[in-house]
Coordinates of C-alpha atoms and ligand atoms in Angstrom, one line a residue:
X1 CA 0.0 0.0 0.0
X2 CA 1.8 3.4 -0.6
X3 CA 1.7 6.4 1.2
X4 CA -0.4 9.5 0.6
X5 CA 1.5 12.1 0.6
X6 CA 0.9 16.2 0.2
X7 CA 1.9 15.6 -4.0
X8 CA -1.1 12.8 -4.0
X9 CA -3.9 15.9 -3.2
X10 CA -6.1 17.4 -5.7
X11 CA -4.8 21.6 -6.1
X12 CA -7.5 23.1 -4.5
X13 CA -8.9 26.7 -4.9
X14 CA -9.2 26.6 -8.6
X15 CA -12.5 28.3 -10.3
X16 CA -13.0 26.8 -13.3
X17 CA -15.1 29.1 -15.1
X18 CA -16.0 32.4 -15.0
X19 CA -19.3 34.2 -13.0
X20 CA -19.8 31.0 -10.4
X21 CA -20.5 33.3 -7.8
X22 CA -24.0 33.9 -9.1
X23 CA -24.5 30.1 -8.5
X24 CA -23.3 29.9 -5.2
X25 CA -26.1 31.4 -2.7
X26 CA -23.5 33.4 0.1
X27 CA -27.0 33.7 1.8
X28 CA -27.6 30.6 3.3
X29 CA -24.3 31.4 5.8
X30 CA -26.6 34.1 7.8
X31 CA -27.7 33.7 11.5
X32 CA -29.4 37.4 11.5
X33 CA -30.6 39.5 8.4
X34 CA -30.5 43.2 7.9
X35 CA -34.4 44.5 7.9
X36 CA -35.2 47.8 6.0
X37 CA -37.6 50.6 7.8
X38 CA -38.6 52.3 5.1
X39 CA -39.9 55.0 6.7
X40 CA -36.8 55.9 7.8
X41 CA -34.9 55.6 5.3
X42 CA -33.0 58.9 3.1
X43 CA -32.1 57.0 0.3
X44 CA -28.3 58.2 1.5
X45 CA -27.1 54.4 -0.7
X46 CA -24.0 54.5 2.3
X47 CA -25.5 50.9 3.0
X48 CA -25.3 50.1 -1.2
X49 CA -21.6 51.6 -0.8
X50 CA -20.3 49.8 2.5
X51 CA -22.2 46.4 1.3
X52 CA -19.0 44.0 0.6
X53 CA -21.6 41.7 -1.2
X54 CA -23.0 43.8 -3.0
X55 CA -26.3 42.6 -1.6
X56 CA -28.0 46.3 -1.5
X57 CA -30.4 47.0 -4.4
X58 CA -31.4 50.3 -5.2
X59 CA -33.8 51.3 -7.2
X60 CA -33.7 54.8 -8.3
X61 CA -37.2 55.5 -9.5
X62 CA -39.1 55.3 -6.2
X63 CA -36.2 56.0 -3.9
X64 CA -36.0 53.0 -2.5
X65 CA -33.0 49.9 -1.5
X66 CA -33.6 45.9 -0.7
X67 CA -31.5 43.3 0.1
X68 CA -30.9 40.7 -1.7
X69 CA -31.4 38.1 0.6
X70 CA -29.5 35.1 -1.6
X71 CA -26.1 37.0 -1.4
X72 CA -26.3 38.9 2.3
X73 CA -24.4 37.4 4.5
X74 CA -25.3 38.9 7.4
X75 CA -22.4 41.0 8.0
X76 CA -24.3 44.0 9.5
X77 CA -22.1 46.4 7.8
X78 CA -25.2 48.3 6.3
X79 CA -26.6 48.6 9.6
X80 CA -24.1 49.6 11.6
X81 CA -23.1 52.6 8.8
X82 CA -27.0 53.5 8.5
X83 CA -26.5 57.1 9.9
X84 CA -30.2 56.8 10.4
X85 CA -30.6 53.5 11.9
X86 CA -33.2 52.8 9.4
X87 CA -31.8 48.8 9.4
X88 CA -32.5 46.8 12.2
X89 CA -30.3 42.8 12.3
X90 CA -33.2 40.0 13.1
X91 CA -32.3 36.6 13.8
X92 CA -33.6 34.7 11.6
Ligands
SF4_101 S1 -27.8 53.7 4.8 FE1 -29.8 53.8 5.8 S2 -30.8 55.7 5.1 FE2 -29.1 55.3 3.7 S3 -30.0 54.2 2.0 FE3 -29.3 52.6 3.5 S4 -31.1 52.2 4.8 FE4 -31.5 54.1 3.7
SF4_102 S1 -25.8 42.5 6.2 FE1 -23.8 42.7 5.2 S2 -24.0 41.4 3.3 FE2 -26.1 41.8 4.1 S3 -26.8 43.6 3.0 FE3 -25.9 44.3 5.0 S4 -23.7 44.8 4.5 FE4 -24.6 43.5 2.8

């Protein structure tokens, strides 16, 4: 029987092909999800900026964001930079 050694493991950390990140749902990782008051809300988009996921949607017509609930993590990022509190984090 031989050995395995480091030289016998598949290289890992390859992607393939391009744009699989639209495949893979970052969502499922959250434990709390960012909740939108829109009443309180400026439309100020510093949540669409700080957002690493790019999970914000805004939507320029009526003024108003979402999240995108497949991609948010969770973070809490756009929460914590709301200047007007206007996102609340609820476990989910
Ligand atoms: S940071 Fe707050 S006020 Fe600004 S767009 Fe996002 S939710 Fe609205
Ligand atoms: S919780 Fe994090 S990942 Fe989700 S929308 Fe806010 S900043 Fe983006």
């Amino acid at each position: 029987m031989s050995k395995t050694g480091w030289r016998n493991l598949p290289i890992a950390g390859i992607i393939p092909k391009a744009g699989s990140s639209l495949e893979y749902k970052t969502g499922t990782w959250r434990a709390f999800k960012p909740v939108v008051d829109e009443s309180k809300c400026t439309f100020c988009l510093l949540c669409w900026i700080y957002c690493p996921d790019g999970a914000v949607k805004r939507f320029n017509s009526n003024k108003k964001i979402s999240i995108d609930y497949d991609y948010c993590k969770g973070c809490g990022i756009c929460a914590s930079e709301c200047p007007v509190k206007a996102i609340s984090m609820v476990e989910e």
